[in-house]
Short mmCIF file of C-alpha atoms and ligand atoms in Angstrom, two decimals:
data_model
loop_
_atom_site.label_atom_id
_atom_site.label_comp_id
_atom_site.label_asym_id
_atom_site.label_seq_id
_atom_site.Cartn_x
_atom_site.Cartn_y
_atom_site.Cartn_z
CA MET K 13 -17.28 -47.85 55.24
CA PRO K 14 -14.72 -48.49 52.47
CA GLN K 15 -15.90 -48.00 48.98
CA ALA K 16 -16.48 -51.04 46.74
CA GLY K 17 -13.32 -51.30 44.11
CA PRO K 18 -10.83 -53.78 43.19
CA GLY K 19 -9.24 -55.28 46.21
CA VAL K 20 -12.00 -53.90 48.63
CA SER K 21 -14.64 -56.25 49.89
CA PRO K 22 -18.18 -54.70 50.34
CA VAL K 23 -19.11 -57.62 52.43
CA GLU K 24 -16.66 -59.08 54.89
CA GLY K 25 -15.00 -62.36 53.91
CA VAL K 26 -16.15 -61.81 50.18
CA THR K 27 -13.59 -60.69 47.72
CA TYR K 28 -14.81 -58.12 45.42
CA VAL K 29 -14.45 -59.11 41.63
CA GLY K 30 -16.02 -56.27 40.10
CA ILE K 31 -18.55 -57.93 37.58
CA ASP K 32 -21.12 -55.04 38.52
CA THR K 33 -18.80 -52.51 36.61
CA LEU K 34 -19.42 -54.47 33.28
CA GLN K 35 -22.54 -52.46 32.52
CA GLU K 36 -20.58 -49.33 32.97
CA GLN K 37 -17.75 -50.58 30.81
CA THR K 38 -19.93 -51.45 27.90
CA ARG K 39 -21.63 -47.71 28.26
CA LEU K 40 -18.26 -46.06 28.27
CA LYS K 41 -17.10 -48.23 25.12
CA ALA K 42 -20.12 -47.43 23.20
CA LEU K 43 -19.90 -43.80 24.17
CA ARG K 44 -16.52 -43.67 22.91
CA ARG K 45 -16.86 -45.72 19.80
CA GLY K 46 -20.54 -44.63 18.80
CA TYR K 47 -22.86 -46.91 17.22
CA THR K 48 -23.20 -47.80 13.53
CA PHE K 49 -26.41 -48.42 11.85
CA ASN K 50 -26.48 -49.48 8.36
CA LEU K 51 -29.81 -49.40 6.16
CA LEU K 52 -30.06 -50.71 2.62
CA VAL K 53 -33.21 -49.72 0.60
CA VAL K 54 -34.26 -52.07 -2.33
CA GLY K 55 -36.98 -52.18 -4.55
CA ARG K 56 -38.00 -51.35 -8.09
CA SER K 57 -37.36 -48.28 -9.86
CA GLY K 58 -39.94 -45.46 -9.30
CA LEU K 59 -41.13 -46.92 -6.06
CA GLY K 60 -40.11 -43.84 -4.00
CA LYS K 61 -36.80 -45.21 -2.50
CA SER K 62 -34.80 -42.25 -2.83
CA THR K 63 -37.65 -40.13 -1.56
CA PHE K 64 -37.78 -42.44 1.27
CA VAL K 65 -33.99 -42.23 2.10
CA ASN K 66 -34.10 -38.33 1.99
CA THR K 67 -37.26 -38.34 4.19
CA LEU K 68 -35.70 -40.60 6.90
CA PHE K 69 -32.62 -38.25 6.71
CA LYS K 70 -34.66 -35.22 7.10
CA ALA K 71 -36.83 -36.57 9.91
CA THR K 72 -33.98 -38.03 11.58
CA VAL K 73 -31.06 -35.71 10.85
CA ALA K 74 -31.96 -32.31 9.50
CA ARG K 75 -34.70 -30.51 10.82
CA ARG K 76 -34.19 -27.85 8.53
CA LYS K 77 -36.38 -24.75 7.68
CA SER K 78 -38.99 -25.09 5.04
CA GLY K 79 -37.37 -24.97 1.43
CA GLU K 80 -37.94 -26.02 -2.10
CA GLU K 81 -38.23 -29.46 -2.99
CA GLU K 82 -35.11 -30.39 -4.76
CA PRO K 83 -35.65 -32.69 -7.84
CA LEU K 84 -34.20 -36.00 -7.14
CA PRO K 85 -32.38 -37.50 -10.07
CA SER K 86 -33.40 -41.21 -10.75
CA THR K 87 -30.59 -43.34 -8.93
CA THR K 88 -28.35 -44.90 -11.40
CA GLU K 89 -25.67 -46.34 -9.05
CA VAL K 90 -25.74 -47.51 -5.45
CA LYS K 91 -25.48 -44.23 -3.44
CA THR K 92 -24.40 -44.19 0.28
CA VAL K 93 -25.24 -41.38 2.45
CA SER K 94 -23.79 -41.16 5.93
CA SER K 95 -24.12 -38.87 8.86
CA SER K 96 -22.92 -38.70 12.30
CA LEU K 97 -25.51 -37.81 14.71
CA SER K 98 -25.10 -37.02 18.36
CA GLU K 99 -27.83 -36.79 21.11
CA GLY K 100 -27.57 -36.96 24.76
CA GLY K 101 -23.50 -37.59 24.39
CA VAL K 102 -24.38 -40.82 22.34
CA ARG K 103 -22.91 -40.90 18.83
CA LEU K 104 -24.60 -42.43 16.00
CA ASN K 105 -23.06 -43.09 12.55
CA LEU K 106 -26.21 -43.62 10.32
CA THR K 107 -25.48 -44.94 6.98
CA ILE K 108 -28.22 -45.20 4.46
CA THR K 109 -27.53 -46.89 0.97
CA ASP K 110 -30.01 -46.27 -1.80
CA THR K 111 -29.94 -48.65 -4.67
CA PRO K 112 -31.01 -48.25 -8.36
CA GLY K 113 -34.12 -50.35 -8.76
CA PHE K 114 -33.39 -54.14 -9.20
CA GLY K 115 -34.49 -55.73 -12.19
CA ASP K 116 -34.21 -52.34 -14.22
CA HIS K 117 -31.79 -53.72 -16.54
CA ILE K 118 -33.20 -57.23 -17.26
CA ASN K 119 -36.52 -58.22 -19.08
CA ASN K 120 -38.83 -58.95 -16.19
CA GLU K 121 -42.16 -58.08 -17.72
CA ASN K 122 -44.83 -59.59 -15.97
CA CYS K 123 -42.52 -61.23 -13.36
CA LEU K 124 -41.79 -58.42 -11.15
CA SER K 125 -43.34 -59.80 -8.11
CA SER K 126 -41.54 -62.96 -8.30
CA LEU K 127 -38.09 -61.03 -8.54
CA ASP K 128 -39.20 -59.51 -5.34
CA VAL K 129 -39.87 -62.87 -3.92
CA GLU K 130 -36.48 -64.16 -5.33
CA VAL K 131 -34.52 -60.95 -3.81
CA LEU K 132 -36.12 -61.21 -0.53
CA GLN K 133 -35.40 -64.83 -0.19
CA ARG K 134 -31.73 -64.27 -0.50
CA LEU K 135 -31.92 -61.12 1.42
CA ASP K 136 -33.55 -62.49 4.54
CA LYS K 137 -30.50 -64.93 4.98
CA ILE K 138 -28.10 -61.95 5.43
CA VAL K 139 -29.82 -59.11 6.57
CA ASN K 140 -33.02 -58.25 8.82
CA VAL K 141 -35.93 -57.31 6.27
CA VAL K 142 -38.37 -54.60 6.99
CA PRO K 143 -41.01 -54.76 4.40
CA VAL K 144 -42.27 -51.31 3.32
CA VAL K 145 -45.11 -50.06 1.03
CA ALA K 146 -44.39 -46.83 -0.63
CA LYS K 147 -46.54 -44.02 -1.63
CA ALA K 148 -49.12 -44.86 0.97
CA ASP K 149 -51.21 -41.67 0.13
CA THR K 150 -52.10 -42.88 -3.14
CA LEU K 151 -54.16 -45.80 -1.64
CA THR K 152 -57.41 -45.65 0.09
CA LEU K 153 -57.46 -47.02 3.69
CA GLU K 154 -59.29 -50.24 2.24
CA GLU K 155 -57.04 -50.63 -0.52
CA ARG K 156 -53.86 -50.17 2.08
CA ALA K 157 -55.55 -52.89 4.30
CA ALA K 158 -55.90 -55.25 1.44
CA PHE K 159 -52.50 -54.54 0.05
CA LYS K 160 -50.93 -55.12 3.46
CA GLU K 161 -52.80 -58.43 3.87
CA ARG K 162 -51.61 -59.56 0.48
CA ILE K 163 -48.03 -58.89 1.13
CA ARG K 164 -48.37 -60.64 4.29
CA ALA K 165 -49.73 -63.63 2.86
CA ASP K 166 -47.09 -63.70 -0.04
CA LEU K 167 -44.33 -63.32 2.60
CA SER K 168 -45.60 -66.22 4.59
CA ASP K 169 -46.22 -68.40 1.29
CA HIS K 170 -42.84 -68.05 0.20
CA ALA K 171 -41.42 -68.34 3.83
CA ILE K 172 -39.69 -65.03 3.66
CA LYS K 173 -38.82 -63.84 7.20
CA VAL K 174 -39.28 -60.41 8.20
CA TYR K 175 -38.12 -58.38 11.25
CA PRO K 176 -38.75 -58.49 14.18
CA LEU K 177 -38.60 -62.42 14.02
CA GLN K 178 -40.75 -64.38 16.76
CA GLU K 179 -38.22 -67.15 16.93
CA TYR K 180 -35.34 -65.00 18.57
CA GLU K 181 -37.17 -62.61 20.55
CA ASP K 182 -37.13 -62.42 24.47
CA LEU K 183 -40.34 -62.71 26.20
CA ASP K 184 -40.15 -59.20 27.29
CA ASP K 185 -40.20 -57.81 24.07
CA ALA K 186 -42.83 -60.18 22.65
CA PRO K 187 -46.04 -57.79 23.25
CA GLU K 188 -44.09 -54.85 21.48
CA ASN K 189 -43.05 -56.97 18.64
CA MET K 190 -46.42 -58.56 18.28
CA LYS K 191 -47.65 -55.08 17.39
CA ILE K 192 -45.20 -54.08 15.09
CA ARG K 193 -45.72 -57.47 12.99
CA GLU K 194 -49.51 -56.79 12.97
CA ARG K 195 -48.58 -53.48 11.36
CA LEU K 196 -46.23 -54.79 8.67
CA PRO K 197 -45.53 -53.90 5.98
CA PHE K 198 -45.01 -50.33 7.19
CA ALA K 199 -47.24 -48.33 4.72
CA VAL K 200 -45.27 -44.82 4.34
CA VAL K 201 -45.49 -41.66 2.72
CA GLY K 202 -42.06 -39.79 1.59
CA SER K 203 -41.55 -36.39 1.11
CA THR K 204 -38.43 -33.89 1.45
CA THR K 205 -40.69 -30.78 1.40
CA TRP K 206 -41.12 -29.02 4.81
CA HIS K 207 -44.65 -27.14 5.35
CA GLU K 208 -45.41 -24.64 7.85
CA ILE K 209 -48.66 -25.39 9.75
CA HIS K 210 -49.38 -23.24 12.68
CA GLY K 211 -45.82 -22.39 13.25
CA LYS K 212 -44.76 -25.67 13.21
CA LYS K 213 -42.50 -27.05 10.24
CA LEU K 214 -43.90 -30.55 9.10
CA LEU K 215 -42.61 -32.85 6.44
CA GLY K 216 -45.45 -33.70 4.00
CA ARG K 217 -47.20 -33.90 0.47
CA ARG K 218 -49.82 -31.29 -0.12
CA SER K 219 -52.86 -32.04 -2.11
CA ASN K 220 -56.15 -30.23 -2.82
CA TRP K 221 -57.82 -32.14 0.01
CA GLY K 222 -55.02 -31.21 2.88
CA LEU K 223 -51.59 -32.18 3.71
CA VAL K 224 -50.46 -35.71 4.35
CA GLU K 225 -48.11 -35.49 7.00
CA VAL K 226 -45.05 -37.72 7.07
CA GLU K 227 -44.57 -38.10 10.62
CA ASN K 228 -48.33 -38.21 11.55
CA LYS K 229 -49.13 -41.74 13.02
CA SER K 230 -52.78 -41.22 11.86
CA HIS K 231 -51.98 -40.55 8.29
CA ASN K 232 -49.30 -43.35 7.63
CA ASP K 233 -46.84 -45.57 9.24
CA PHE K 234 -43.63 -43.62 8.71
CA ALA K 235 -43.30 -42.71 12.44
CA TYR K 236 -43.88 -46.14 13.59
CA MET K 237 -41.19 -47.40 11.22
CA ARG K 238 -38.77 -44.58 12.39
CA ASP K 239 -39.45 -45.29 15.83
CA MET K 240 -38.62 -48.97 15.65
CA LEU K 241 -35.63 -48.49 13.55
CA ILE K 242 -34.19 -45.81 15.62
CA ARG K 243 -35.91 -45.45 19.15
CA THR K 244 -36.85 -49.06 20.32
CA HIS K 245 -34.89 -51.68 17.90
CA MET K 246 -31.76 -50.17 16.84
CA GLN K 247 -29.63 -51.97 19.26
CA ASP K 248 -31.38 -55.40 18.53
CA LEU K 249 -31.11 -54.95 14.64
CA ILE K 250 -27.36 -54.05 14.97
CA GLY K 251 -26.78 -57.07 17.37
CA SER K 252 -28.58 -59.64 15.41
CA THR K 253 -27.13 -58.51 12.12
CA ALA K 254 -23.67 -59.09 13.55
CA GLU K 255 -24.34 -62.18 15.91
CA ARG K 256 -26.79 -64.04 13.47
CA HIS K 257 -26.77 -62.80 9.81
CA TYR K 258 -23.26 -62.05 9.37
CA GLU K 259 -22.17 -65.32 11.22
CA ASN K 260 -24.60 -67.32 9.10
CA PHE K 261 -23.26 -65.55 5.94
CA ARG K 262 -19.87 -66.21 6.70
CA ARG K 263 -20.35 -69.88 7.76
CA ALA K 264 -21.93 -70.38 4.36
CA ARG K 265 -19.24 -68.60 2.57
CA LEU K 266 -16.70 -70.56 4.21
CA SER K 267 -18.17 -73.86 3.45
CA THR K 268 -18.54 -73.23 -0.21
CA LYS K 269 -15.15 -72.14 -0.53
CA THR K 270 -13.32 -74.71 1.39
CA THR K 271 -11.23 -75.60 -1.68
CA SER K 272 -10.83 -71.83 -2.74
CA LYS K 273 -8.98 -68.83 -1.07
CA VAL K 274 -11.05 -67.23 1.57
CA ASN K 275 -9.83 -63.60 2.55
CA ILE K 276 -10.26 -62.92 6.10
CA VAL K 277 -8.41 -59.91 7.34
CA ASN K 278 -8.79 -58.92 11.10
CA GLY K 279 -11.70 -61.37 11.50
CA GLN K 280 -13.52 -59.88 8.56
CA ASP K 281 -14.41 -61.67 5.45
CA THR K 282 -13.22 -59.24 2.92
CA ASP K 283 -14.89 -60.95 0.16
CA HIS K 284 -18.38 -60.54 1.82
CA MET K 285 -17.41 -56.74 2.14
CA GLU K 286 -16.98 -56.50 -1.41
CA ASP K 287 -20.03 -58.11 -2.23
CA LEU K 288 -21.78 -55.82 0.09
CA ASN K 289 -20.14 -52.88 -1.53
CA GLU K 290 -20.77 -53.91 -4.95
CA SER K 291 -24.29 -54.76 -3.98
CA LYS K 292 -24.29 -58.22 -5.93
CA ILE K 293 -26.88 -59.49 -3.93
P1 GDP P 320 -37.06 -44.39 -6.70
O1 GDP P 320 -36.66 -44.80 -8.27
O2 GDP P 320 -37.43 -45.73 -6.08
O3 GDP P 320 -35.84 -43.90 -6.04
O4 GDP P 320 -38.22 -43.31 -6.74
P2 GDP P 320 -37.88 -41.73 -6.33
O5 GDP P 320 -37.76 -41.67 -4.75
O6 GDP P 320 -36.98 -41.21 -7.38
O7 GDP P 320 -39.54 -41.42 -6.58
C1 GDP P 320 -40.38 -41.67 -7.69
C2 GDP P 320 -41.33 -40.62 -7.85
O8 GDP P 320 -42.31 -40.92 -6.75
C3 GDP P 320 -41.20 -39.27 -7.62
O9 GDP P 320 -41.98 -38.32 -8.48
C4 GDP P 320 -41.54 -38.95 -6.09
O10 GDP P 320 -41.87 -37.62 -5.92
C5 GDP P 320 -42.70 -39.80 -5.99
N1 GDP P 320 -42.90 -40.35 -4.73
C6 GDP P 320 -41.91 -40.75 -3.68
N2 GDP P 320 -42.55 -40.93 -2.63
C7 GDP P 320 -43.79 -40.80 -2.69
C8 GDP P 320 -45.04 -40.78 -1.84
O11 GDP P 320 -44.96 -41.36 -0.71
N3 GDP P 320 -46.22 -40.48 -2.28
C9 GDP P 320 -46.45 -40.26 -3.64
N4 GDP P 320 -47.55 -39.65 -3.94
N5 GDP P 320 -45.21 -39.84 -4.40
C10 GDP P 320 -44.03 -40.18 -4.03
MG1 MG P 321 -33.83 -43.80 -6.68
#
């Protein structure tokens, strides 16, 4: 029996077109190019953003031997760290941008939460927003639940859209996404210190009453969040950013610039890139 291929018909009288190779073509292209995933961390100063970025990198990239905790300088500029990871022949360029706390240089006494709202209302139009509560180890379980509830109410009152969005999801993804939405905002613990427990190296924060393990799902939501970002929803995050957010942003940008110059190079709105680089959001 002749093998299916260009010009060879697997079924008598039907010309083989080759649509079934699309999946393989996509896979090969992705393998060659690799994937690019960009993460921007925003929030006020002292919240734990830099620690969080380093934790995510350590939990994802560097499973190093236990070491001393390096003091983290407070972030005074937008800092981007990138790493090229490879697993099972798939390449991932992971880029995480850490930002100085927003609102640090303006007088925002008594109005920080409204600044959060203001920032999020702008961000949810151009990126997928994943809300996170930092330093979850400083809250009791009751406080954590109450805080999550308050944030969910705030997000809903101000019509801030967070990922994963119900309106765009496939029916197949709905049960999984519902579980994620019920958990939001992720209450996470960050640490860059490895501890050796029963011969296993664990990231965590030690206290008098024990070790809070970063990647232990019964201690905090870090692993749930990491799994969503990397293991289950990365492709959707990348795709929806390109297909929806970037397109929406570009359209809005073009319509406000109809009378002025718009820089588009190779299909990319270079003004937009500048905005992102300078983090003017
Ligand atoms: P940033 O200004 O938002 O970048 O905050 P940093 O990452 O510099 O953290 C500010 C302080 O909070 C540091 O002393 C960190 O060690 C501490 N910190 C960060 N994450 C956590 C956490 O999950 N739990 C606790 N208890 N402290 C944390
Ligand atoms: Mg910082």
